[in-house]
Short mmCIF file of C-alpha atoms and ligand atoms in Angstrom, two decimals:
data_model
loop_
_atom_site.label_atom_id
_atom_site.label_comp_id
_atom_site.label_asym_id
_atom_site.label_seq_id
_atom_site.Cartn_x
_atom_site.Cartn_y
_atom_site.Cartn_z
CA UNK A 212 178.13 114.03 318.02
CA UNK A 213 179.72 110.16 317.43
CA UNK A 214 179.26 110.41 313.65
CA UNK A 215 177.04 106.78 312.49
CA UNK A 216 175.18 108.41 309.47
CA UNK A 217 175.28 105.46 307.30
CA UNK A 218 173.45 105.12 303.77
CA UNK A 219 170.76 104.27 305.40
CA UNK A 220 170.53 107.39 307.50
CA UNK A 221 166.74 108.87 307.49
CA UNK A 222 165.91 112.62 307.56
CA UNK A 223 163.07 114.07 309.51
CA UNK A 224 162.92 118.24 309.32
CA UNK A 225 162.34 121.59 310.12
CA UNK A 226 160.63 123.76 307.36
CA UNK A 227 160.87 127.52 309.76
CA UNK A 228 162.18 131.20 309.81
CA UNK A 229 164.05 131.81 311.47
CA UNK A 230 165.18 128.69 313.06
CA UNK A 231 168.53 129.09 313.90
CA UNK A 232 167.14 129.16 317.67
CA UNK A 233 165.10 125.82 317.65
CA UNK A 234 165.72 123.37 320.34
CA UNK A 235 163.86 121.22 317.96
CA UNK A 236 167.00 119.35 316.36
CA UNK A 237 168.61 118.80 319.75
CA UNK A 238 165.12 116.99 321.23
CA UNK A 239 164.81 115.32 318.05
CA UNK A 240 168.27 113.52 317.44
CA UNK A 241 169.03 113.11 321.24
CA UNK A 242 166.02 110.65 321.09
CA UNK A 243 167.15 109.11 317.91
CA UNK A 244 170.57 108.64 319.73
CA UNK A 245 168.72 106.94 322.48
CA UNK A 246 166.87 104.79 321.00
CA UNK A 247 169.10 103.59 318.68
CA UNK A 248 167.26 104.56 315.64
CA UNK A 249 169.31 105.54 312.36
CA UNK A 250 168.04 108.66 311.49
CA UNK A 251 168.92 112.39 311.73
CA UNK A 252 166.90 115.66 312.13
CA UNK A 253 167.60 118.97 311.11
CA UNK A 254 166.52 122.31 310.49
CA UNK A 255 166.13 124.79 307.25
CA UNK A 256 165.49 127.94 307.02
CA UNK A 257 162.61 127.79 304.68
CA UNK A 258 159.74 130.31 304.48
CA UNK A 259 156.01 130.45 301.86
CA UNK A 260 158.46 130.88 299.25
CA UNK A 261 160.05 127.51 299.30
CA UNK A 262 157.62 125.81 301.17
CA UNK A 263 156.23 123.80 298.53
CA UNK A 264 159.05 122.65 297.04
CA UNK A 265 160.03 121.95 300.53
CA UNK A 266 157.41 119.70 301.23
CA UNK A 267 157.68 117.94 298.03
CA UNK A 268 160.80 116.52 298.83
CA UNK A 269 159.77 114.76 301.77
CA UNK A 270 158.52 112.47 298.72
CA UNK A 271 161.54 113.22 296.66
CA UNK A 272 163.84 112.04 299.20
CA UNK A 273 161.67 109.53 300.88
CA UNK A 274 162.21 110.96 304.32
CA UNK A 275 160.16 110.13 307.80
CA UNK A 276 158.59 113.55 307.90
CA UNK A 277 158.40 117.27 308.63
CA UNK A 278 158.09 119.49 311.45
CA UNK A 279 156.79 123.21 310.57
CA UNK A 280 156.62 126.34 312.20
CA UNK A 281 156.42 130.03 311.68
CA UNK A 282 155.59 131.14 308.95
CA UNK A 283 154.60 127.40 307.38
CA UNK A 284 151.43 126.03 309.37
CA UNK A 285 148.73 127.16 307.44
CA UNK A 286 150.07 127.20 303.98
CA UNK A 287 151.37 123.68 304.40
CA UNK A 288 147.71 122.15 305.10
CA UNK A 289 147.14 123.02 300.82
CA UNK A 290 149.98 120.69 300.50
CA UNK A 291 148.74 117.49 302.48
CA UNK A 292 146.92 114.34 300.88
CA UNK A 293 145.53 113.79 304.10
CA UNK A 294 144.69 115.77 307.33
CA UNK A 295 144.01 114.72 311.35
CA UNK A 296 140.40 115.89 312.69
CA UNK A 297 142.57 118.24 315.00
CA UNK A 298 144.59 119.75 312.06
CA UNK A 299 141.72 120.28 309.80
CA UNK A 300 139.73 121.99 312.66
CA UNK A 301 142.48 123.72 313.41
CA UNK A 302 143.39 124.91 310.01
CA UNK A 303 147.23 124.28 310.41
CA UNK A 304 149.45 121.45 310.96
CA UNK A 305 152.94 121.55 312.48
CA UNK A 306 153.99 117.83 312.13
CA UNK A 307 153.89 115.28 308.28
CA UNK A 308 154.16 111.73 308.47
CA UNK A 309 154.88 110.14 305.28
CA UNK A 310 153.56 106.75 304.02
CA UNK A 311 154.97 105.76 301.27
CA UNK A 312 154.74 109.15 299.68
CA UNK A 313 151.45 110.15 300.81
CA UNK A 314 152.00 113.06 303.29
CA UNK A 315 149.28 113.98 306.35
CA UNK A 316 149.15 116.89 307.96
CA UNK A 317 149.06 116.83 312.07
CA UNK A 318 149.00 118.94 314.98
CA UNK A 319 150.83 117.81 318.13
CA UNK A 320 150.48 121.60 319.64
CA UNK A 321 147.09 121.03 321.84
CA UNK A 322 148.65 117.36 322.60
CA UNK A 323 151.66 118.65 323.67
CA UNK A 324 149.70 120.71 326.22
CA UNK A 325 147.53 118.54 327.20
CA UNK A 326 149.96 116.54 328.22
CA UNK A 327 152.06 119.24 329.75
CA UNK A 328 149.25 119.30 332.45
CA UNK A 329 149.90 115.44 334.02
CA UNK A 330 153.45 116.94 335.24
CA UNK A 331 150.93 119.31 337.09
CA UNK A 332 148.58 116.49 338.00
CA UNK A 333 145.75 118.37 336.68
CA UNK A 334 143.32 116.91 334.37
CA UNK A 335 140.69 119.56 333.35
CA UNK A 336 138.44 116.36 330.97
CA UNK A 337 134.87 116.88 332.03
CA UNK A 338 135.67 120.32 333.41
CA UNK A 339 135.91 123.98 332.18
CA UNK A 340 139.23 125.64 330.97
CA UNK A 341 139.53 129.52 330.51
CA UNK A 342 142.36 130.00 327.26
CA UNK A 343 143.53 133.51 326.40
CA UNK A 344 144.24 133.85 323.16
CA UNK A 345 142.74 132.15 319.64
CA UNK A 346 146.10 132.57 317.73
CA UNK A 347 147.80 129.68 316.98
CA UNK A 348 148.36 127.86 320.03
CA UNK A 349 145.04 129.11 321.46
CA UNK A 350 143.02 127.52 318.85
CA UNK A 351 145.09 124.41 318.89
CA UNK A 352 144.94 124.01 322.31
CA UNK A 353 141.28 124.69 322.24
CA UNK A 354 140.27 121.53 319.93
CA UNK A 355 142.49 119.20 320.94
CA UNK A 356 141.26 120.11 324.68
CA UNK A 357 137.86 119.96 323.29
CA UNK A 358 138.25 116.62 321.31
CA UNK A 359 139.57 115.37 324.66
CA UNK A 360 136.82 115.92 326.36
CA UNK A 361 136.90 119.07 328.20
CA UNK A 362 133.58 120.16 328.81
CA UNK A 363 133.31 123.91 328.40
CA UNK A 364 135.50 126.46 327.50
CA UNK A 365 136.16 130.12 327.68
CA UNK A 366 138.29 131.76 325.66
CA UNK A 367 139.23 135.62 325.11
CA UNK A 368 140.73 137.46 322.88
CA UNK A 369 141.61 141.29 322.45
CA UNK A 370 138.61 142.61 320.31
CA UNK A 371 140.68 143.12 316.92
CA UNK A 372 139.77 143.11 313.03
CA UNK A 373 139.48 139.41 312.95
CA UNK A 374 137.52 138.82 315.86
CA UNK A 375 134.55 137.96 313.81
CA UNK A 376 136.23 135.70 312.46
CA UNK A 377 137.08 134.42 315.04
CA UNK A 378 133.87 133.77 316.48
CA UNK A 379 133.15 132.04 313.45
CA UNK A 380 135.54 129.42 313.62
CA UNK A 381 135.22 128.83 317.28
CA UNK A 382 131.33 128.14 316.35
CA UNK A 383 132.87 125.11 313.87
CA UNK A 384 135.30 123.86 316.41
CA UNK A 385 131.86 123.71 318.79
CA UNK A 386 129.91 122.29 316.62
CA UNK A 387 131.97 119.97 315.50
CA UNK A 388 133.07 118.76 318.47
CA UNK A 389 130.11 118.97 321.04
CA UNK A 390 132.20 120.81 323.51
CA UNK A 391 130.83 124.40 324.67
CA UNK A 392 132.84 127.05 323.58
CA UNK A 393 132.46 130.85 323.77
CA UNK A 394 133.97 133.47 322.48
CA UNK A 395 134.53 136.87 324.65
CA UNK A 396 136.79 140.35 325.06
CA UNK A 397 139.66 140.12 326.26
CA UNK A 398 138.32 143.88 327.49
CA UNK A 399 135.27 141.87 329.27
CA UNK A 400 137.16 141.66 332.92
CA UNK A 401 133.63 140.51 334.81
CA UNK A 402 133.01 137.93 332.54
CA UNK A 403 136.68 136.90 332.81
CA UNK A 404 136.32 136.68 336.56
CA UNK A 405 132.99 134.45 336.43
CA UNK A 406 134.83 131.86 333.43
CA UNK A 407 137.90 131.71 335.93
CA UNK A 408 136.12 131.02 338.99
CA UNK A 409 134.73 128.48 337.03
CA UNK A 410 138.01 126.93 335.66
CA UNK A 411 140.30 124.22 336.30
CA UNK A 412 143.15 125.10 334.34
CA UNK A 413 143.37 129.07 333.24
CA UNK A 414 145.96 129.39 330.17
CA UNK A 415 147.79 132.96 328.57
CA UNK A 416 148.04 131.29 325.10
CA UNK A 417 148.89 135.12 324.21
CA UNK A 418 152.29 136.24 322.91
CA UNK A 419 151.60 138.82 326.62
CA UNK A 420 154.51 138.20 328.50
CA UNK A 421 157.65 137.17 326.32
CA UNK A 422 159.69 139.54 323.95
CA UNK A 423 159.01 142.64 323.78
CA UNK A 424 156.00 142.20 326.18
CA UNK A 425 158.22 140.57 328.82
CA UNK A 426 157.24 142.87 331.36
CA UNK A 427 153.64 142.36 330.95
CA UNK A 428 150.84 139.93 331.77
CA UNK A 429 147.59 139.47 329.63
CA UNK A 430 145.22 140.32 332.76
CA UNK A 431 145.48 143.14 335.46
CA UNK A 432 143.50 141.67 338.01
CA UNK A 433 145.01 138.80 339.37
CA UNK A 434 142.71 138.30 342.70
CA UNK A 435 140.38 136.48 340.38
CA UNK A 436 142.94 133.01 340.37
CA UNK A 437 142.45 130.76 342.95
CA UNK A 438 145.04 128.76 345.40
CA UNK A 439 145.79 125.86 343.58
CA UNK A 440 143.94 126.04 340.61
CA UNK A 441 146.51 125.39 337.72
CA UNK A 442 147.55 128.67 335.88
CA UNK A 443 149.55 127.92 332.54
CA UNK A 444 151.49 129.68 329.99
CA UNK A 445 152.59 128.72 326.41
CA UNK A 446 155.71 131.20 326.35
CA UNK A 447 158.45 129.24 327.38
CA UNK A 448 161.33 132.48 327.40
CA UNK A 449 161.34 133.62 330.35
CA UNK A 450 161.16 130.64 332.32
CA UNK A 451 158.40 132.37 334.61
CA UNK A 452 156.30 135.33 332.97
CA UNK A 453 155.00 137.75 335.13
CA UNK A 454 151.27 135.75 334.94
CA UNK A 455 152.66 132.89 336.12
CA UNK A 456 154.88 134.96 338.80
CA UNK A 457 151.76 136.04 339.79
CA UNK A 458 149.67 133.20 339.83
CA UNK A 459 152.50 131.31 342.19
CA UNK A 460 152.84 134.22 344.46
CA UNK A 461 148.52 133.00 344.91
CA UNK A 462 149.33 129.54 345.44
CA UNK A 463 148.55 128.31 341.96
CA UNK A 464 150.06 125.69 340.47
CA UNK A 465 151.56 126.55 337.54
CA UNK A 466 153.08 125.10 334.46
CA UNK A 467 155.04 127.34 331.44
CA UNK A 468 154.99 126.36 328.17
CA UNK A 469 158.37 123.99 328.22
CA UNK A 470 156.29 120.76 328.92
CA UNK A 471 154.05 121.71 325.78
CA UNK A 472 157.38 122.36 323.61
CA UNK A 473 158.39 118.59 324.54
CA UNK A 474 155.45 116.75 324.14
CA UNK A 475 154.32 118.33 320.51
CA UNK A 476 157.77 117.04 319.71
CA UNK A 477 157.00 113.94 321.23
CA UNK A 478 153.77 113.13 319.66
CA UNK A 479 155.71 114.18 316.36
CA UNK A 480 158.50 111.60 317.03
CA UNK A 481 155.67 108.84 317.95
CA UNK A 482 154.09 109.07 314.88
CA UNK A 483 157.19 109.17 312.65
CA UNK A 484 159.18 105.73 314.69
CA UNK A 485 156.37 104.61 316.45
CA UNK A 486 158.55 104.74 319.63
CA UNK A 487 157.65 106.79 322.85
CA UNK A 488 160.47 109.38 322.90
CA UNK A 489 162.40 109.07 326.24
CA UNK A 490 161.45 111.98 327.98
CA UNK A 491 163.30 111.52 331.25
CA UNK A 492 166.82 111.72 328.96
CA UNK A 493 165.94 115.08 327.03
CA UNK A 494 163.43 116.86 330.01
CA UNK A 495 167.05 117.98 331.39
CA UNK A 496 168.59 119.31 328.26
CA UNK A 497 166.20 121.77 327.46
CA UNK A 498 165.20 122.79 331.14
P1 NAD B 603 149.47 134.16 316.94
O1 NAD B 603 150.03 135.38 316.34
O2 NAD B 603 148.75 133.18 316.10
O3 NAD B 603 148.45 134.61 318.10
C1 NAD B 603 148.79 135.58 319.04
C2 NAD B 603 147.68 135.74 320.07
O4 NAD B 603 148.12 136.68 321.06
C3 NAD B 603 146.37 136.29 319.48
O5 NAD B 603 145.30 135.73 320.21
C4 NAD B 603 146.49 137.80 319.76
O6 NAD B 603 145.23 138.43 319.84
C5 NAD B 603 147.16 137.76 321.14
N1 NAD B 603 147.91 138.99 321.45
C6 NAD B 603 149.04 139.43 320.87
N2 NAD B 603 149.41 140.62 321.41
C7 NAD B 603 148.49 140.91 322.36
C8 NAD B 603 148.32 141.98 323.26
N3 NAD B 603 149.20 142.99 323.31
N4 NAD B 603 147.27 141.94 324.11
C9 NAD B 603 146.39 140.91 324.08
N5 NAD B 603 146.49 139.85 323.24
C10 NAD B 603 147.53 139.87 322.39
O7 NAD B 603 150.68 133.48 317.72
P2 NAD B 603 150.78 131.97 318.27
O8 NAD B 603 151.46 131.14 317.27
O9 NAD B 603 149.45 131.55 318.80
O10 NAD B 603 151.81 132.17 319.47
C11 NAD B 603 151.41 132.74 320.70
C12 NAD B 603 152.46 132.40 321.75
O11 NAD B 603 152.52 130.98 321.91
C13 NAD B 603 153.87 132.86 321.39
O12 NAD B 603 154.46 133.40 322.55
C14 NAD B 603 154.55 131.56 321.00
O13 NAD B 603 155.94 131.60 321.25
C15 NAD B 603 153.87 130.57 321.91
N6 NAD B 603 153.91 129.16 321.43
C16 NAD B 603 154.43 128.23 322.26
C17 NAD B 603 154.46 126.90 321.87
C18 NAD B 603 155.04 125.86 322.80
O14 NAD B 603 155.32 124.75 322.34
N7 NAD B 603 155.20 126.15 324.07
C19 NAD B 603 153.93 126.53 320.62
C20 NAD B 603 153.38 127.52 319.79
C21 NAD B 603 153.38 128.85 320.21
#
């Protein structure tokens, strides 16, 4: 890297562990690089322990703002002055702009996919989706689809201790939002097949199909997706999961989790320069 870090230099962040892996600084300072913009991004290895002193010196040291992942997106959101609809429905943030020391809490995840699905040219806004998964990603994907506009969706989950829970805070993100949302068993395969036949866009927003699960898919029955429907997946390693294998192999069109990774980062970049992030220059680097 030409070395320009000047006085001036700004620092945006990283607050994860482990984050040794993140593509995030690469994204991040190749657009900076691009754009001409004097600032740097990079990662630390900070976990609850240090998280608030962490987030403290984004005010300390006056810098753009933070990105935050595992194990930091929920306890971060005590730390905010401020938080978007999506991140308070959500209950996390991943992304914190700073304005003059006051520090909001965002979430880019359900943009990023959102977005994700014009390189499919699907758009699923007055339609139904079917998400697996209310984790993380699932329930971030689920309000920002829902704020969108998405009309209806379905979304399953394995029937564990939280699922109450769960149920309750899907109510909230329905009620909040107008959009109708149910809650069902991952277990419930007949009620799976009527959502999907149903769907524009089905999603695995499950951990099913990476590390150690790589071998397996978070349904069994895959007659139920349709020729070109658009089948989607948040896991990004592999490349293809076995759902998406098999949703391609049915003339889906499909989409992993890549184009979601970009555009959170992008909607995190916007907010912090204001600038669109040039996607055609850092698409290739991380393909
Ligand atoms: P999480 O722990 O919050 O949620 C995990 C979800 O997977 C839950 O719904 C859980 O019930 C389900 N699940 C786990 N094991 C299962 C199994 N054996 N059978 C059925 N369901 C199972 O995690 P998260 O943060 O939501 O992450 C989920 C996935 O999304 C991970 O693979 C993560 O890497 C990926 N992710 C991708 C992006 C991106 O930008 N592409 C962003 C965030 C997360």
């Amino acid at each position: 890297m030409e070395n320009k870090i000047t006085g001036h230099t700004r620092l945006a962040a990283l607050f994860a562990t482990p984050i040794r892996h993140s593509v995030s600084p690469m994204i991040h300072n190749t657009a900076f690089q691009t754009l001409g913009i004097d600032a740097v991004y990079l990662a630390f290895e900070v976990g609850n322990g240090g998280l608030r002193a962490a987030v403290e010196s984004i005010r300390n040291l006056e810098m753009m703002g933070a990105n935050l992942s595992m194990p930091n997106k929920i306890q971060a959101v005590d730390y905010m002055d401020e938080l978007s609809e999506a991140a308070r429905l959500i209950g996390a943030i991943n992304t914190i702009t700073n304005e003059n020391g006051k520090l909001t809490g965002h979430n880019t995840d359900g943009i990023g996919f959102m977005r994700s699905l014009e390189d499919i040219e699907v758009t699923p806004l007055g339609k139904k989706m079917t998400i697996l998964g209310a984790g993380g990603a699932g329930t971030a994907i689920t309000v920002q689809a829902a704020l969108d506009g998405v009309e209806e969706i379905a979304i399953f989950n394995r029937k564990e201790q939280f699922f109450p829970k769960l149920q309750e805070k899907i109510a909230r993100i329905a009620k909040s939002t107008g959009c109708k949302i149910k809650l069902h068993d991952l277990a419930d395969t007949e009620q799976l097949a009527l959502d999907v036949a149903e769907s524009e866009v089905l999603l695995n927003a499950t951990g099913v199909g990476m590390k150690p699960l790589e071998n397996q898919a978070p349904i069994q029955n895959f007659s139920i997706i349709r020729p070109n429907m658009a089948v989607c997946d948040v896991i990004y390693t592999p490349r293809e999961t076995k759902f998406l294998k098999e949703a391609r192999l049915r003339g889906a069109k499909t989409n992993n989790g890549l184009g979601m990774l970009l555009y959170q980062g992008a909607a995190a970049f916007e907010k912090w320069t204001g600038q669109e992030m040039p996607i055609d220059k850092i698409k290739p680097i991380i393909e």
